[in-house]
Amino acid sequence: MTGQAVQQQGNQSTPQADPGVVVRVAGAADVEAAAALFRGYLDFYEVEVGDPDAPRAFLAERIAKDESLVLLADAPGSGTVGFAQVYRAFSSLSLTTAWILNDLYVAPSGRRTGAGRALLREVLRRAREAGVSCVQLETAYDNTVAQGLYEAEGFVREQFHVYVHDLGGAGTSAGA
């Protein structure tokens, strides 16, 4: 991935969509910044990580192997404040490609800057450009702030239940 920056113009009628937020693809040089945000995301979802370097190693591997799209958001005067991670998938029901927005996080210092909205819009823009049929995500039932953002940007709550069978792996699943 290239680390190329994209200026996010946002919706001028939405005060949270600051046109100064820049969203860029994370490359190998961005792993430390992305990992710091990833650790904040894991803390937000109360995921205990035994090895403090595991989040960094996980992201570094995803980026190096091009297994996910990792985006970073830079807010004016605040630096890199948010990240999103997208996995490519397939939808058997629609016989098409789908994307899973697995992680979206904005550090407390970057909240209310429009960084989350800018990240979300950039994921959707890239998905449309790639011909993806849909972008899926999940979030905690009590994360009403994120739910409000997702619904304001056109996401619709599905009527499916999500089930997980923990196989005792190293991590715990958490959604965007």
mmCIF file of C-alpha atoms in Angstrom:
data_model
loop_
_atom_site.group_PDB
_atom_site.id
_atom_site.type_symbol
_atom_site.label_atom_id
_atom_site.label_comp_id
_atom_site.label_asym_id
_atom_site.label_seq_id
_atom_site.Cartn_x
_atom_site.Cartn_y
_atom_site.Cartn_z
ATOM 1 C CA MET A 1 0.000 0.000 0.000
ATOM 2 C CA THR A 2 1.213 3.447 -0.817
ATOM 3 C CA GLY A 3 0.362 5.794 2.047
ATOM 4 C CA GLN A 4 -1.274 8.114 -0.524
ATOM 5 C CA ALA A 5 -3.366 10.898 1.049
ATOM 6 C CA VAL A 6 -6.896 11.830 0.030
ATOM 7 C CA GLN A 7 -8.473 15.157 0.997
ATOM 8 C CA GLN A 8 -11.947 14.439 2.372
ATOM 9 C CA GLN A 9 -14.355 17.245 1.475
ATOM 10 C CA GLY A 10 -17.215 16.035 3.631
ATOM 11 C CA ASN A 11 -20.806 17.243 3.581
ATOM 12 C CA GLN A 12 -20.872 21.006 4.005
ATOM 13 C CA SER A 13 -24.233 20.862 5.800
ATOM 14 C CA THR A 14 -22.872 18.483 8.440
ATOM 15 C CA PRO A 15 -20.804 20.335 11.056
ATOM 16 C CA GLN A 16 -18.903 17.191 12.101
ATOM 17 C CA ALA A 17 -17.513 16.671 8.573
ATOM 18 C CA ASP A 18 -14.450 18.924 8.710
ATOM 19 C CA PRO A 19 -13.061 19.407 5.208
ATOM 20 C CA GLY A 20 -9.557 19.610 6.691
ATOM 21 C CA VAL A 21 -9.452 15.927 7.664
ATOM 22 C CA VAL A 22 -7.109 13.983 5.407
ATOM 23 C CA VAL A 23 -7.567 10.227 4.971
ATOM 24 C CA ARG A 24 -4.692 8.144 3.664
ATOM 25 C CA VAL A 25 -3.823 4.507 3.127
ATOM 26 C CA ALA A 26 -1.445 3.203 5.779
ATOM 27 C CA GLY A 27 1.831 1.766 4.567
ATOM 28 C CA ALA A 28 4.743 0.120 6.340
ATOM 29 C CA ALA A 29 5.984 3.503 7.593
ATOM 30 C CA ASP A 30 2.626 4.077 9.326
ATOM 31 C CA VAL A 31 2.545 0.900 11.400
ATOM 32 C CA GLU A 32 3.498 2.592 14.703
ATOM 33 C CA ALA A 33 0.814 5.292 14.379
ATOM 34 C CA ALA A 34 -1.788 2.721 13.305
ATOM 35 C CA ALA A 35 -0.817 0.376 16.142
ATOM 36 C CA ALA A 36 -1.238 3.107 18.758
ATOM 37 C CA LEU A 37 -4.775 3.708 17.506
ATOM 38 C CA PHE A 38 -5.418 -0.028 17.270
ATOM 39 C CA ARG A 39 -4.426 -0.405 20.941
ATOM 40 C CA GLY A 40 -6.892 2.375 21.805
ATOM 41 C CA TYR A 41 -9.573 0.525 19.859
ATOM 42 C CA LEU A 42 -8.848 -2.719 21.717
ATOM 43 C CA ASP A 43 -8.964 -0.844 25.032
ATOM 44 C CA PHE A 44 -12.315 0.709 24.037
ATOM 45 C CA TYR A 45 -13.735 -2.789 23.521
ATOM 46 C CA GLU A 46 -12.023 -4.004 26.720
ATOM 47 C CA VAL A 47 -9.959 -6.604 24.875
ATOM 48 C CA GLU A 48 -7.055 -7.797 26.995
ATOM 49 C CA VAL A 49 -3.874 -8.368 25.008
ATOM 50 C CA GLY A 50 -1.139 -10.368 26.720
ATOM 51 C CA ASP A 51 1.695 -9.266 24.442
ATOM 52 C CA PRO A 52 1.858 -5.450 24.160
ATOM 53 C CA ASP A 53 3.490 -5.780 20.711
ATOM 54 C CA ALA A 54 0.744 -8.057 19.337
ATOM 55 C CA PRO A 55 -1.459 -5.243 17.935
ATOM 56 C CA ARG A 56 1.529 -3.760 16.094
ATOM 57 C CA ALA A 57 2.609 -7.142 14.747
ATOM 58 C CA PHE A 58 -0.948 -7.956 13.673
ATOM 59 C CA LEU A 59 -1.319 -4.705 11.709
ATOM 60 C CA ALA A 60 2.182 -4.916 10.259
ATOM 61 C CA GLU A 61 1.391 -8.376 8.893
ATOM 62 C CA ARG A 62 -1.976 -7.312 7.423
ATOM 63 C CA ILE A 63 -0.329 -4.336 5.703
ATOM 64 C CA ALA A 64 2.740 -6.254 4.488
ATOM 65 C CA LYS A 65 0.634 -9.071 3.027
ATOM 66 C CA ASP A 66 -2.014 -6.665 1.641
ATOM 67 C CA GLU A 67 -4.645 -8.665 3.533
ATOM 68 C CA SER A 68 -6.600 -5.607 4.603
ATOM 69 C CA LEU A 69 -7.067 -1.987 3.717
ATOM 70 C CA VAL A 70 -5.907 0.187 6.612
ATOM 71 C CA LEU A 71 -6.819 3.867 6.456
ATOM 72 C CA LEU A 72 -5.583 6.641 8.751
ATOM 73 C CA ALA A 73 -7.220 10.008 9.417
ATOM 74 C CA ASP A 74 -5.177 13.134 10.089
ATOM 75 C CA ALA A 75 -7.036 16.051 11.675
ATOM 76 C CA PRO A 76 -5.670 19.614 11.499
ATOM 77 C CA GLY A 77 -3.705 20.426 14.643
ATOM 78 C CA SER A 78 -4.244 16.960 16.110
ATOM 79 C CA GLY A 79 -2.178 14.629 13.924
ATOM 80 C CA THR A 80 -3.201 11.054 13.157
ATOM 81 C CA VAL A 81 -6.347 10.512 15.212
ATOM 82 C CA GLY A 82 -8.269 7.667 13.601
ATOM 83 C CA PHE A 83 -8.012 4.415 11.713
ATOM 84 C CA ALA A 84 -10.215 1.986 9.852
ATOM 85 C CA GLN A 85 -9.463 -1.570 8.762
ATOM 86 C CA VAL A 86 -11.367 -3.297 5.977
ATOM 87 C CA TYR A 87 -11.250 -6.940 4.945
ATOM 88 C CA ARG A 88 -12.244 -8.179 1.524
ATOM 89 C CA ALA A 89 -14.904 -10.895 1.558
ATOM 90 C CA PHE A 90 -17.551 -12.505 -0.604
ATOM 91 C CA SER A 91 -21.321 -12.618 -0.285
ATOM 92 C CA SER A 92 -22.785 -16.003 -1.158
ATOM 93 C CA LEU A 93 -26.322 -14.612 -1.019
ATOM 94 C CA SER A 94 -25.613 -11.963 -3.662
ATOM 95 C CA LEU A 95 -22.811 -13.835 -5.459
ATOM 96 C CA THR A 96 -20.623 -10.730 -5.277
ATOM 97 C CA THR A 97 -17.681 -9.210 -3.459
ATOM 98 C CA ALA A 98 -18.337 -7.539 -0.116
ATOM 99 C CA TRP A 99 -16.146 -5.616 2.289
ATOM 100 C CA ILE A 100 -16.176 -5.949 6.053
ATOM 101 C CA LEU A 101 -15.391 -2.756 7.901
ATOM 102 C CA ASN A 102 -13.994 -4.615 10.865
ATOM 103 C CA ASP A 103 -12.418 -1.742 12.804
ATOM 104 C CA LEU A 104 -13.096 1.977 12.982
ATOM 105 C CA TYR A 105 -11.689 4.034 15.822
ATOM 106 C CA VAL A 106 -11.022 7.681 16.582
ATOM 107 C CA ALA A 107 -8.868 8.595 19.591
ATOM 108 C CA PRO A 108 -10.506 10.862 22.182
ATOM 109 C CA SER A 109 -8.307 13.764 21.004
ATOM 110 C CA GLY A 110 -9.752 13.443 17.495
ATOM 111 C CA ARG A 111 -13.415 13.039 18.296
ATOM 112 C CA ARG A 112 -15.823 15.673 16.961
ATOM 113 C CA THR A 113 -13.298 16.568 14.234
ATOM 114 C CA GLY A 114 -15.083 14.619 11.509
ATOM 115 C CA ALA A 115 -12.339 11.992 11.397
ATOM 116 C CA GLY A 116 -14.729 9.051 11.898
ATOM 117 C CA ARG A 117 -17.088 10.311 9.221
ATOM 118 C CA ALA A 118 -14.167 10.967 6.854
ATOM 119 C CA LEU A 119 -12.853 7.419 7.368
ATOM 120 C CA LEU A 120 -16.287 5.922 6.811
ATOM 121 C CA ARG A 121 -16.884 7.954 3.653
ATOM 122 C CA GLU A 122 -13.474 7.011 2.288
ATOM 123 C CA VAL A 123 -14.202 3.304 2.854
ATOM 124 C CA LEU A 124 -17.503 3.697 0.995
ATOM 125 C CA ARG A 125 -15.880 5.684 -1.825
ATOM 126 C CA ARG A 126 -13.189 3.050 -2.307
ATOM 127 C CA ALA A 127 -15.765 0.237 -2.161
ATOM 128 C CA ARG A 128 -17.867 1.876 -4.883
ATOM 129 C CA GLU A 129 -14.735 2.427 -6.974
ATOM 130 C CA ALA A 130 -13.819 -1.259 -6.583
ATOM 131 C CA GLY A 131 -17.310 -2.419 -7.596
ATOM 132 C CA VAL A 132 -18.066 -3.918 -4.187
ATOM 133 C CA SER A 133 -21.733 -4.824 -3.619
ATOM 134 C CA CYS A 134 -21.893 -3.821 0.048
ATOM 135 C CA VAL A 135 -19.915 -2.837 3.117
ATOM 136 C CA GLN A 136 -20.818 -4.682 6.306
ATOM 137 C CA LEU A 137 -19.942 -3.817 9.875
ATOM 138 C CA GLU A 138 -20.963 -4.574 13.401
ATOM 139 C CA THR A 139 -20.650 -2.658 16.626
ATOM 140 C CA ALA A 140 -21.531 -3.060 20.277
ATOM 141 C CA TYR A 141 -25.190 -2.692 21.209
ATOM 142 C CA ASP A 142 -24.350 0.182 23.544
ATOM 143 C CA ASN A 143 -22.139 2.083 21.070
ATOM 144 C CA THR A 144 -24.926 4.482 20.145
ATOM 145 C CA VAL A 145 -22.566 7.211 18.929
ATOM 146 C CA ALA A 146 -21.123 4.897 16.261
ATOM 147 C CA GLN A 147 -24.590 3.582 15.393
ATOM 148 C CA GLY A 148 -25.788 7.153 14.824
ATOM 149 C CA LEU A 149 -22.869 7.836 12.474
ATOM 150 C CA TYR A 150 -23.390 4.606 10.531
ATOM 151 C CA GLU A 151 -27.117 5.208 10.111
ATOM 152 C CA ALA A 152 -26.547 8.859 9.118
ATOM 153 C CA GLU A 153 -24.193 7.616 6.382
ATOM 154 C CA GLY A 154 -26.760 5.172 4.975
ATOM 155 C CA PHE A 155 -26.044 1.922 6.821
ATOM 156 C CA VAL A 156 -29.148 -0.105 7.638
ATOM 157 C CA ARG A 157 -29.466 -2.481 10.565
ATOM 158 C CA GLU A 158 -29.984 -6.026 9.294
ATOM 159 C CA GLN A 159 -32.432 -8.482 10.783
ATOM 160 C CA PHE A 160 -29.810 -11.216 11.096
ATOM 161 C CA HIS A 161 -28.350 -12.329 14.405
ATOM 162 C CA VAL A 162 -24.588 -12.634 14.658
ATOM 163 C CA TYR A 163 -23.324 -15.808 16.309
ATOM 164 C CA VAL A 164 -19.776 -16.525 17.413
ATOM 165 C CA HIS A 165 -18.324 -19.826 18.572
ATOM 166 C CA ASP A 166 -15.086 -19.131 20.413
ATOM 167 C CA LEU A 167 -12.490 -21.738 19.511
ATOM 168 C CA GLY A 168 -10.052 -20.601 22.182
ATOM 169 C CA GLY A 169 -7.841 -18.614 19.789
ATOM 170 C CA ALA A 170 -5.447 -15.891 20.868
ATOM 171 C CA GLY A 171 -7.895 -13.017 20.350
ATOM 172 C CA THR A 172 -11.455 -12.020 20.978
ATOM 173 C CA SER A 173 -13.632 -10.732 18.169
ATOM 174 C CA ALA A 174 -14.715 -7.098 18.331
ATOM 175 C CA GLY A 175 -16.517 -5.065 15.717
ATOM 176 C CA ALA A 176 -16.189 -1.545 14.368
#
